[in-house]
Coordinates of C-alpha atoms in Angstrom, one line a residue:
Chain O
X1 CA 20.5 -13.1 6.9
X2 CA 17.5 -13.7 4.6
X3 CA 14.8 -15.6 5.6
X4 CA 12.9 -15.7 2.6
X5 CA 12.2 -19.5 1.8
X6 CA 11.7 -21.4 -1.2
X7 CA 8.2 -21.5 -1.2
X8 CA 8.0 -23.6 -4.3
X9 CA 9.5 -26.7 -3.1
X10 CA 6.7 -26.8 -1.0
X11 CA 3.6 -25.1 -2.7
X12 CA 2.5 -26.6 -5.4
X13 CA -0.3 -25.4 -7.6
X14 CA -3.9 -25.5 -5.8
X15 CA -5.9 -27.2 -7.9
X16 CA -8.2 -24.2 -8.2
X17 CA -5.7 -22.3 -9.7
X18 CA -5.6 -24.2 -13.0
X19 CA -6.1 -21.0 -14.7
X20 CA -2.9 -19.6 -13.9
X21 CA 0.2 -20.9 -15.7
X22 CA 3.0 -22.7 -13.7
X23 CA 5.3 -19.5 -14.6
X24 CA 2.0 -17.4 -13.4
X25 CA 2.1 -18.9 -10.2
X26 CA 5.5 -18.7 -9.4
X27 CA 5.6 -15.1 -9.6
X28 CA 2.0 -14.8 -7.9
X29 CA 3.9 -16.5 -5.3
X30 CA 6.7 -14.1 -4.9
X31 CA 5.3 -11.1 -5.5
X32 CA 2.8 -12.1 -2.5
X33 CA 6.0 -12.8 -0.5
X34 CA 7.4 -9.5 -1.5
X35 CA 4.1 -7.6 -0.8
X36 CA 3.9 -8.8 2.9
X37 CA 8.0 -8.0 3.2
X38 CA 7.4 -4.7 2.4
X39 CA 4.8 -4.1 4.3
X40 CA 5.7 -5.7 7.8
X41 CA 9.0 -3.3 7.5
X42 CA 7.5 -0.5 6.7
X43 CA 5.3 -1.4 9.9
X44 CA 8.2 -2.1 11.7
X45 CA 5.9 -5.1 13.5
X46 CA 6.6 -9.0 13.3
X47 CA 4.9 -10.0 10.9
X48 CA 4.1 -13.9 8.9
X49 CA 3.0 -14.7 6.0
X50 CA 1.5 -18.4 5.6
X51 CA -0.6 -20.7 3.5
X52 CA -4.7 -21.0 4.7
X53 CA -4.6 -24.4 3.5
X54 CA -1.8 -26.0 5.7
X55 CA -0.1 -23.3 8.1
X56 CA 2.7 -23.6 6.2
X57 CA 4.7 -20.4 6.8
X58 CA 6.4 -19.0 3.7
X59 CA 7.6 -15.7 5.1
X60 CA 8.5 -15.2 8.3
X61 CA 10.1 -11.6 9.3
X62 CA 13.5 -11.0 11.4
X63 CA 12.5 -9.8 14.3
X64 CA 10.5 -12.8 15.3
X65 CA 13.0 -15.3 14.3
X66 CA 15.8 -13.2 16.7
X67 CA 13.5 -13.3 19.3
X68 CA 13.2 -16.9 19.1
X69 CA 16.6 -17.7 18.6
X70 CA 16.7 -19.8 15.6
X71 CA 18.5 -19.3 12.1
X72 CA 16.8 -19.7 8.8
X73 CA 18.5 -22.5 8.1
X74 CA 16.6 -24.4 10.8
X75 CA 13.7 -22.8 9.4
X76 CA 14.2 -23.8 6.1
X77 CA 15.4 -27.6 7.0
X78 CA 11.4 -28.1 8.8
X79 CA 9.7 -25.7 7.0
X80 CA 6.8 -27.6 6.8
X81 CA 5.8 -28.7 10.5
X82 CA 8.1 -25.5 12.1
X83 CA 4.7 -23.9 13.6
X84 CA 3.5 -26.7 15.0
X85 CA 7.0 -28.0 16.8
X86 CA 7.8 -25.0 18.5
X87 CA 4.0 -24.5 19.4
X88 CA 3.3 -25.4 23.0
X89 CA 1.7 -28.1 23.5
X90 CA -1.1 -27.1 25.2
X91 CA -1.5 -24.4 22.6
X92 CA -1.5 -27.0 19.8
X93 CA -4.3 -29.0 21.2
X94 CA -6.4 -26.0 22.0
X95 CA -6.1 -25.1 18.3
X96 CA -6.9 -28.5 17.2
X97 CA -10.0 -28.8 18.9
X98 CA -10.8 -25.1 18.0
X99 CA -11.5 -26.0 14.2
X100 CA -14.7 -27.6 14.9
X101 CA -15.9 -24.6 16.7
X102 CA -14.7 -22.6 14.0
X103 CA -17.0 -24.3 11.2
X104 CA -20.6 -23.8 12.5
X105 CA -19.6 -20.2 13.2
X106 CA -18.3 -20.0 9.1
X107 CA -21.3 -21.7 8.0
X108 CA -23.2 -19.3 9.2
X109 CA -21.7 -16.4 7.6
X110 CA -19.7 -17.9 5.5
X111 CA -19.4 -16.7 1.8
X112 CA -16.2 -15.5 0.3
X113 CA -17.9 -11.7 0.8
X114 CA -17.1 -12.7 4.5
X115 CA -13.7 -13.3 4.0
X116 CA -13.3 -9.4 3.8
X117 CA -13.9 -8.1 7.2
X118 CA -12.5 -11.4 9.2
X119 CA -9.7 -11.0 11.3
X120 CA -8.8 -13.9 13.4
X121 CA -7.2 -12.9 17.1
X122 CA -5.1 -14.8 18.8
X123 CA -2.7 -15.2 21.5
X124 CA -0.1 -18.5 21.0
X125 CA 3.3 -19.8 23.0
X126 CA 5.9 -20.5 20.8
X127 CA 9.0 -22.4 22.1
X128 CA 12.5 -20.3 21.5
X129 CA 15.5 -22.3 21.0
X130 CA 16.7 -21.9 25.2
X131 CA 13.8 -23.7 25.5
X132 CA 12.3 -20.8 27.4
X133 CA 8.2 -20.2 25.9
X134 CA 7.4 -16.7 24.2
X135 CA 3.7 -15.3 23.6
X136 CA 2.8 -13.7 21.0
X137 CA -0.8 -12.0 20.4
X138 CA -1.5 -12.4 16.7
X139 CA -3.7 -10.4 13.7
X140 CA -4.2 -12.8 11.7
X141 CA -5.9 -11.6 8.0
X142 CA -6.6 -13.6 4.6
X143 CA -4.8 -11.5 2.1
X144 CA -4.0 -12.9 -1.0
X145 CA -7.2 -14.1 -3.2
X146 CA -7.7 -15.6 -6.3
X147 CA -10.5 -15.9 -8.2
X148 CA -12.5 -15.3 -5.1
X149 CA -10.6 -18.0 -3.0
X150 CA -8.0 -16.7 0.0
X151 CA -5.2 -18.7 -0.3
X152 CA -2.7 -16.7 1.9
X153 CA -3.0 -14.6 5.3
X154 CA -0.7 -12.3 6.8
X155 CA 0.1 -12.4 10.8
X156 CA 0.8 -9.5 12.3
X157 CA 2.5 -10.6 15.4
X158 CA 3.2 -8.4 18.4
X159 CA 5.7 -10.1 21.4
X160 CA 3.7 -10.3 25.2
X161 CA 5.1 -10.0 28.6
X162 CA 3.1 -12.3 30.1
X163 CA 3.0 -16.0 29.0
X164 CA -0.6 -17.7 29.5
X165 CA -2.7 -20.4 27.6
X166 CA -3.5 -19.5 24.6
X167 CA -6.7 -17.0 23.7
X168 CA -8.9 -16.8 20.5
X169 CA -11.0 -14.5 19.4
X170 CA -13.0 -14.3 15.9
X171 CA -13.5 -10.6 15.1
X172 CA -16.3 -9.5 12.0
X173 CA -15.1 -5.8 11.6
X174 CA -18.1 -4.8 9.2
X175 CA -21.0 -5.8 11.8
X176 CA -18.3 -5.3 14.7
X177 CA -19.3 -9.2 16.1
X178 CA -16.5 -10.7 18.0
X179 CA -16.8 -13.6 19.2
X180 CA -14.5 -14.9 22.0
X181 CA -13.6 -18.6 23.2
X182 CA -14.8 -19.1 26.5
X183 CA -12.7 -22.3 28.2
X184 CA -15.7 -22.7 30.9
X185 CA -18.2 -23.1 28.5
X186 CA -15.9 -24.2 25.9
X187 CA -17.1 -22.7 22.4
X188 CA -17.0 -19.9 20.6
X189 CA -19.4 -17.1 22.8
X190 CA -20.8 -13.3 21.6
X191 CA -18.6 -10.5 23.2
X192 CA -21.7 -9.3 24.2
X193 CA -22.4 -12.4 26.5
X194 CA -19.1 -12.2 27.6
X195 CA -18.8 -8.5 29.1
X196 CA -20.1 -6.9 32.1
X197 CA -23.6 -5.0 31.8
X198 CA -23.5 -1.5 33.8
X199 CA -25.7 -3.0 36.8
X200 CA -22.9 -5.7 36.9
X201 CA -20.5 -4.1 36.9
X202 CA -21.5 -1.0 39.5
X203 CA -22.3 -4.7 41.9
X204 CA -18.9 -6.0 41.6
X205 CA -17.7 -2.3 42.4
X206 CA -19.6 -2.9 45.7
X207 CA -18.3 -5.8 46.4
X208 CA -14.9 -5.0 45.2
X209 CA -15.1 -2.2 48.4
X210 CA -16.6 -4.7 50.9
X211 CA -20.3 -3.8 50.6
X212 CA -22.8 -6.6 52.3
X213 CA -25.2 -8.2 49.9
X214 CA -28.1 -6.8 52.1
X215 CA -26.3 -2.9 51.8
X216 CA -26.3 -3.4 48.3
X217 CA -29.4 -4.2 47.6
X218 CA -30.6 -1.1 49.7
X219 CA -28.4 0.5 47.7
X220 CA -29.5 0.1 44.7
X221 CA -33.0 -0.5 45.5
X222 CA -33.2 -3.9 44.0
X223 CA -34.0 -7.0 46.2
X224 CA -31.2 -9.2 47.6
X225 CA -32.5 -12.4 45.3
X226 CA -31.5 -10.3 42.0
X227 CA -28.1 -9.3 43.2
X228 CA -27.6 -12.9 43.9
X229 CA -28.4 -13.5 40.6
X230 CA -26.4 -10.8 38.9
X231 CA -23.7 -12.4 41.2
X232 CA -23.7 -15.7 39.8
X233 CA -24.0 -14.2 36.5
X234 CA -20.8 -12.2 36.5
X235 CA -18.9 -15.1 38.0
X236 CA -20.0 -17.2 35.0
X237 CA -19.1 -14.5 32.4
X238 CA -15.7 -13.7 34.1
X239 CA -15.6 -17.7 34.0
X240 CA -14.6 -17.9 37.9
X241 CA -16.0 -19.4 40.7
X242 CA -16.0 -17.0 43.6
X243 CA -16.5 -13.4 43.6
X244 CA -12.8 -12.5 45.1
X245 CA -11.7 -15.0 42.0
X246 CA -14.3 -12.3 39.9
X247 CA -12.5 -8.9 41.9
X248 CA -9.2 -9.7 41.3
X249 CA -9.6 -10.7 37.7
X250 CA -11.5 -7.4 36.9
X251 CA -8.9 -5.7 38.4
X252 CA -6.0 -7.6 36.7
X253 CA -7.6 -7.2 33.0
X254 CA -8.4 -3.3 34.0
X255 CA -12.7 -3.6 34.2
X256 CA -13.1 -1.8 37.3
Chain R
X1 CA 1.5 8.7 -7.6
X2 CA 1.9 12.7 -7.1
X3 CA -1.5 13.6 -5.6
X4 CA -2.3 15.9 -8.1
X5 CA -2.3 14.0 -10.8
X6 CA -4.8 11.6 -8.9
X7 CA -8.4 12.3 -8.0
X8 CA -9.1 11.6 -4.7
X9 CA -12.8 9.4 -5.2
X10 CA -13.2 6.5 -2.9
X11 CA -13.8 7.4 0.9
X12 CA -16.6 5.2 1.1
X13 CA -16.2 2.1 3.7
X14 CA -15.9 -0.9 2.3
X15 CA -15.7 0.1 -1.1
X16 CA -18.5 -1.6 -3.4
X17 CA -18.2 -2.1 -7.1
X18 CA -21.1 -3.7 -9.3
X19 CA -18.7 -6.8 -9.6
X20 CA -19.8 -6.9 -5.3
X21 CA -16.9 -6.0 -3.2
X22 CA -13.6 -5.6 -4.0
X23 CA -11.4 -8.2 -2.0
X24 CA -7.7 -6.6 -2.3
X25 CA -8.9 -3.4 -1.3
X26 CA -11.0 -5.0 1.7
X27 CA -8.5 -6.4 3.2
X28 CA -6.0 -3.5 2.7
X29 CA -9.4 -1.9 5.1
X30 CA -9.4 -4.4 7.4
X31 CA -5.7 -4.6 8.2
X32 CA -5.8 -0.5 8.9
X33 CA -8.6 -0.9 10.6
X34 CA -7.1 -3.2 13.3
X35 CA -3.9 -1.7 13.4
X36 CA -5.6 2.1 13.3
X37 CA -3.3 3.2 10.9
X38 CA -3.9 5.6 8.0
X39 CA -3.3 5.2 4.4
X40 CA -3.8 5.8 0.4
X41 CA -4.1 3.7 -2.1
X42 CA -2.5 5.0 -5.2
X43 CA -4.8 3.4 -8.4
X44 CA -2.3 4.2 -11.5
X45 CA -4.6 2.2 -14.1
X46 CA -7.7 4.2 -13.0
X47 CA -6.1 6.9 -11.5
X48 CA -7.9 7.0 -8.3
X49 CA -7.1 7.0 -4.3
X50 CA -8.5 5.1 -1.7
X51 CA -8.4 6.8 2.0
X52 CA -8.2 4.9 4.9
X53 CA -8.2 6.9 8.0
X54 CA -8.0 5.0 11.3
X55 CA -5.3 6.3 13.1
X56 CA -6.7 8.4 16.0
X57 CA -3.9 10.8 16.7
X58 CA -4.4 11.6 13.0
X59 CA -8.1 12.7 13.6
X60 CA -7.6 15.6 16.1
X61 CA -4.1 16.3 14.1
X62 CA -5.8 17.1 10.8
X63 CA -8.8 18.1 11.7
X64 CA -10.5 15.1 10.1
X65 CA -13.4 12.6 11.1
X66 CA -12.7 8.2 11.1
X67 CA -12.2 7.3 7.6
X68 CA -12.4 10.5 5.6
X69 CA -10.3 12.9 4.8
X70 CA -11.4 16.6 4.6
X71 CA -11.1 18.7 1.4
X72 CA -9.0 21.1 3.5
X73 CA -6.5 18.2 4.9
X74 CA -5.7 17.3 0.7
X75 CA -5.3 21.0 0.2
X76 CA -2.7 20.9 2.9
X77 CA -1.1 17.7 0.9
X78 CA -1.3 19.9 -2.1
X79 CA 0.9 22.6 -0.2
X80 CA 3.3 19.5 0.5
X81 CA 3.7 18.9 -2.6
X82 CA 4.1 22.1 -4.1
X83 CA 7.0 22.2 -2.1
X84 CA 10.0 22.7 -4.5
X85 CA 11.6 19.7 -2.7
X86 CA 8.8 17.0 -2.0
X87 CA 8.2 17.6 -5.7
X88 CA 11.1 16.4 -6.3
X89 CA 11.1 13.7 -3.8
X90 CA 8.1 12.2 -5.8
X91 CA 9.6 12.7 -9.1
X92 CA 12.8 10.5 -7.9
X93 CA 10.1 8.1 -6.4
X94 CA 8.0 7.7 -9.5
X95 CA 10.8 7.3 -11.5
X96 CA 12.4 4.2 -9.4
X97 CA 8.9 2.8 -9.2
X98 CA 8.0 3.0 -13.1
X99 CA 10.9 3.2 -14.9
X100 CA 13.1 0.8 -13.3
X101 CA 14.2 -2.7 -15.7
X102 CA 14.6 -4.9 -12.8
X103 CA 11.5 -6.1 -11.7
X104 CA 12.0 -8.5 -8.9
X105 CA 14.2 -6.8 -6.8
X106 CA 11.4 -4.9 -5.2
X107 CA 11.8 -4.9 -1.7
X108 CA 12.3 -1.7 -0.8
X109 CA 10.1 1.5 -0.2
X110 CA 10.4 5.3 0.1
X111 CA 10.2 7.8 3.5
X112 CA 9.5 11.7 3.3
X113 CA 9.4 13.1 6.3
X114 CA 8.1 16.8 6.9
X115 CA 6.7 19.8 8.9
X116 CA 3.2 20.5 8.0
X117 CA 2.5 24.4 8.1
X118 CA 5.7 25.6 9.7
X119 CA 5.6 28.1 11.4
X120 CA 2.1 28.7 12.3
X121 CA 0.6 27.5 15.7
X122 CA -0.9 24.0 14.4
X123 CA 2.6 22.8 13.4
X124 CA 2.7 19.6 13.0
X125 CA 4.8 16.7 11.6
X126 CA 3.9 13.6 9.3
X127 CA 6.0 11.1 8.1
X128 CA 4.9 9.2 4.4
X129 CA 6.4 6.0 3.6
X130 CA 5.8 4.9 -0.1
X131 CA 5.9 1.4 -1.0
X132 CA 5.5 -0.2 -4.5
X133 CA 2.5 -2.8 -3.7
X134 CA 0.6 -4.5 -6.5
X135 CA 2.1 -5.7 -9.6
X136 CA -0.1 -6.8 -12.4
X137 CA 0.6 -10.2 -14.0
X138 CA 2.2 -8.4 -17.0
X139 CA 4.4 -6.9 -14.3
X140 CA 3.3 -3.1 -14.3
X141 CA 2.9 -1.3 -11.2
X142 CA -0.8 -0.9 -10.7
X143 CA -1.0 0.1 -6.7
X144 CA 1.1 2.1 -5.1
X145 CA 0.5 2.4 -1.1
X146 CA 0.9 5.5 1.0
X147 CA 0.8 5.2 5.0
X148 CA 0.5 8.7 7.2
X149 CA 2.0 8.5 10.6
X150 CA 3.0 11.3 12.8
X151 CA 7.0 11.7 13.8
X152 CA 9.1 14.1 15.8
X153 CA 10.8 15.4 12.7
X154 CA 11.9 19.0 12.0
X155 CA 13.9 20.9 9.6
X156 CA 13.8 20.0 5.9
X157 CA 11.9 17.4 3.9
X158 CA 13.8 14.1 4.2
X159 CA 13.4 11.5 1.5
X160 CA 14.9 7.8 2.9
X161 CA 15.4 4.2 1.0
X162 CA 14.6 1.9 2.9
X163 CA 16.3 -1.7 0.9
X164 CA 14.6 -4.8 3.2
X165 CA 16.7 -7.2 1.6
X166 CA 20.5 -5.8 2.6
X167 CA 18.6 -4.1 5.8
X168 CA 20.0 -0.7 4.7
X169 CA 18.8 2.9 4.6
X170 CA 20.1 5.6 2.6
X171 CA 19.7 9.3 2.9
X172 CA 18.6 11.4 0.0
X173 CA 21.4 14.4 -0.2
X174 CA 20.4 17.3 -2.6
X175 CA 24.0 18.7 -2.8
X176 CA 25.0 15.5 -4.8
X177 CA 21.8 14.6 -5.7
X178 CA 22.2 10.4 -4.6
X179 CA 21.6 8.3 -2.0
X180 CA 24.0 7.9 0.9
X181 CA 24.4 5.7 3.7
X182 CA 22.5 6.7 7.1
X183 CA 25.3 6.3 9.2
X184 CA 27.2 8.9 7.5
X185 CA 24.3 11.8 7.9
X186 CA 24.4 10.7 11.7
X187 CA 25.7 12.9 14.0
X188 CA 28.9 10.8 15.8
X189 CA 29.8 11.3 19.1
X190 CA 32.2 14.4 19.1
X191 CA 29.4 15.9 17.3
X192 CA 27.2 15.6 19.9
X193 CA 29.7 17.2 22.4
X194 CA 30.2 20.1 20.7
X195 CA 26.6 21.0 20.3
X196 CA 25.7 20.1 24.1
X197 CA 29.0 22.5 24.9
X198 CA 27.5 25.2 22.7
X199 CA 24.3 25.0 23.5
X200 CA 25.4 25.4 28.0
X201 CA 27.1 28.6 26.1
X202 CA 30.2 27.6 26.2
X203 CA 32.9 30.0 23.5
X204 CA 34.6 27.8 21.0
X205 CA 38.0 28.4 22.1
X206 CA 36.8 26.6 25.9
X207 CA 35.6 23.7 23.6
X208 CA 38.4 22.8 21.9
X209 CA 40.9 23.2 24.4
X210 CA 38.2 20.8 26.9
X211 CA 38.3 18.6 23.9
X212 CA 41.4 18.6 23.4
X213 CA 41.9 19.7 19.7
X214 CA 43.0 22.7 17.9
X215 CA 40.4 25.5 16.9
X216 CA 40.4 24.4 12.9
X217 CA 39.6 21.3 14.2
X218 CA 36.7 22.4 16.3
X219 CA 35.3 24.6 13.2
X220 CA 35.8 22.1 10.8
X221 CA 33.1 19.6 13.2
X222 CA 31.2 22.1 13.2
X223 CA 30.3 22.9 9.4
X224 CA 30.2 18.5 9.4
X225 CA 27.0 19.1 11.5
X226 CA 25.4 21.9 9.7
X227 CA 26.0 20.0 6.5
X228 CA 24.6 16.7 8.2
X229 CA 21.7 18.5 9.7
X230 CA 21.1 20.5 6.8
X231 CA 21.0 23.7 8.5
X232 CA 23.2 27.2 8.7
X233 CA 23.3 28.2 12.2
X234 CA 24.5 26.2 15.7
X235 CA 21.8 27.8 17.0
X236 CA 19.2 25.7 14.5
X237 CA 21.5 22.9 14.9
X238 CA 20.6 22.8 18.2
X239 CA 17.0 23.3 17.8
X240 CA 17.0 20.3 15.3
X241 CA 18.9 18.2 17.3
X242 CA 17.3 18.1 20.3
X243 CA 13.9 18.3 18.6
X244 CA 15.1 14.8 16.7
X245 CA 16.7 13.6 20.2
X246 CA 20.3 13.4 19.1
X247 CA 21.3 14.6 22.9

């Protein structure tokens, strides 16, 4: 089976593109469709190819459309709003509200120069045909450009175990900035703010082995007010609200 | 696309021109940088290579640092290529790339896969896969991209199409000197017995009366797998076999 679609029933010319011919663009359209074939088997990962503009997808490879359960006809009969019907729900909302987050961060390094080293991260739940939900975690690049603009952006896509609410991360790889969603605070947050500090973490090691505030602070030789503090401070960063809550979900994501 | 015929220039991250920063190339970074994968980008117009080295196994393998690759490591590419084989593997590659009419039916790419200095202690394998990546507008092949990956293989050079669209790979054979269907260079299952029986020691007359089959039978299996395995003794047939995990 082939799942390569028709892209040009659905994309037509961007009007920034009025350089290019209407022949030009049809083959700048599949060769880009060709390009990221190629290149997700030669990966041998899941990967997507779809349009910046809309989330149109106009290459979607094998592996994740078996996992799914669907056939490219299916694909190609809702080609347009496919994503977003098999996207839970939940997930879809999240993304929604995500854009405005998004902008301020853009803005404030956005140029096309910025384009090059942005890698979106994501984990989504996509609906398979049973019904049944499937996570993916998600590589998500701007590929193609044109005169400076990126009109297309490969997803690599990589199938989960585990099926959670959805995750987003924005990841600059020249400066090596990530920034990370936080759902307590709900907006875009540093990495930095988001991970442990050493004297954190070596406190929540304590606690994780039953050590009494007062021990710890003899310990360590700070006083009892500033472990307190640090306490409150990794519960806010591991968005929880009680230091068990904080033990058990450093342990489950592998932190201590 | 032979690495002699290319200078190896750009190592630099995040390669800068004075037009600012080349977008196609960037992103070809970022993506191996994420997925920590190396690989060279063949430029035919300006005949130069771009080197992305993220792949960590690669480092300690090669002896190389995070993005660059050592003068030594594209001598030992050199030695690959001077390989009366891989040459030829390249020559059958460029010539599919350049020369072919067809133009749209591109979606396929190339495997080699090797032994890097047999013999010696640092023995190593890589596998190459070769994919035809940027056309120009006027439909010339202008990039050409190269990933390195480690694999378990051993014995010969293998050269492998790999067609995306009729989800098919073919086998390069030198005896005929074409492409041939996987499948049919696979060992089958019978195969596999009669290696496992002969490697436990077992004399070829026990086989084939176990197996039920006369002894021309049994021989005739037998020069099957040399000639699928490309080798001249069982006892290298074995060695290949279970080094590629056939049993």
């Amino acid at each position: 089976m082939d799942f390569e679609f028709t892209p040009l029933s659905v994309f037509e010319k961007h009007s920034s593109f009025d350089f290019l011919t209407q022949e030009e663009w049809e083959w700048y359209l599949s060769e880009f469709v060709r390009r990221g074939r190629i290149y997700s088997e030669s990966r041998n990962r899941s990967f997507m190819v779809v349009s910046i503009k809309n989330s149109v997808p106009l290459f979607i490879s094998r592996q994740v459309i078996d996992e799914l359960g669907y056939t490219a006809q299916e694909l190609r009969d809702d080609q347009e709003y496919f994503l977003c019907n098999i996207t839970h729900t939940e997930d879809l909302i999240f993304f929604q509200n995500l854009e405005e987050h998004i902008k301020p961060i853009m803005q404030k390094f956005g140029s096309d120069r910025r384009l090059i080293d942005l890698c979106l991260q994501f984990t989504v739940r996509y609906r398979c045909k049973d019904q049944n939900y499937l996570q993916f975690d998600c590589n998500m690049y701007p590929m193609a450009m044109l005169n400076g603009r990126s009109t297309f952006a490969l997803v690599s896509m990589r199938k989960l175990d585990s099926i959670k609410p959805a995750t987003f991360h924005i990841y600059f790889m020249n400066e090596n900035i990530r920034y990370i969603y936080s759902s307590r605070q709900k907006k875009l947050v540093l990495e930095e703010k988001v991970m442990l500090k050493p004297i954190e973490l070596e406190i929540l090691e304590y606690v994780a082995k039953g050590v009494r505030e007062q021990n710890i602070s003899k310990k360590m030789n700070v006083d009892i007010n500033t472990i307190k503090y640090y306490k409150k401070n990794i519960m806010k960063k591991l968005s929880v609200h009680s230091m068990p809550q904080a033990v058990y979900y450093a342990l489950k994501k592998n932190i201590i | 696309m032979v690495f002699e015929k290319l200078l190896i220039t750009k190592q630099k991250f995040r390669a800068v021109d004075e037009k600012g920063i080349n977008i196609f190339l960037a992103n070809l970074e970022a993506l191996s940088c994420v997925e920590q994968v190396t690989k060279l980008l063949f430029d035919h117009k300006s005949k130069e290579v771009y080197v992305y080295n993220y792949d960590p196994s690669l480092f300690n393998l090669m002896g190389s640092e995070r993005n660059s690759l050592s003068p030594e490591i594209i001598q030992k590419l050199r030695t690959v290529e001077e390989l009366p084989l891989t040459n030829k593997f390249f020559e059958i590659i460029n010539k599919s790339f350049i020369d072919k009419a067809n133009e749209f039916d591109r979606t396929y790419f190339f495997s080699i896969d090797f032994v890097c200095n047999e013999g010696a202690e640092d023995q190593f394998s890589l596998s190459l896969k070769i994919l035809p990546y940027l056309y120009t507008s006027d439909k010339k092949l202008q990039n050409t991209l190269c990933f390195f990956e480690q694999s378990n293989h051993v014995g010969k050079p293998k050269l492998r199409l790999h067609n995306v669209k009729k989800q098919q790979v073919l086998v390069y054979t030198t005896s005929t000197g074409r492409f041939i269907d996987e499948e049919r260079t696979v060992l089958n299952q019978t195969e596999i017995e009669v290696l496992r029986r002969s490697g436990e020691g077992e004399k070829e007359q026990f086989i084939a009366e176990a197996l039920d089959m006369p002894l021309g039978n049994l021989k005739r299996i037998k020069t099957s797998i040399f000639e699928k395995l490309k080798v001249r003794s069982i006892s290298e047939a074995i060695f290949v076999a279970y080094k590629q995990g056939l049993f």
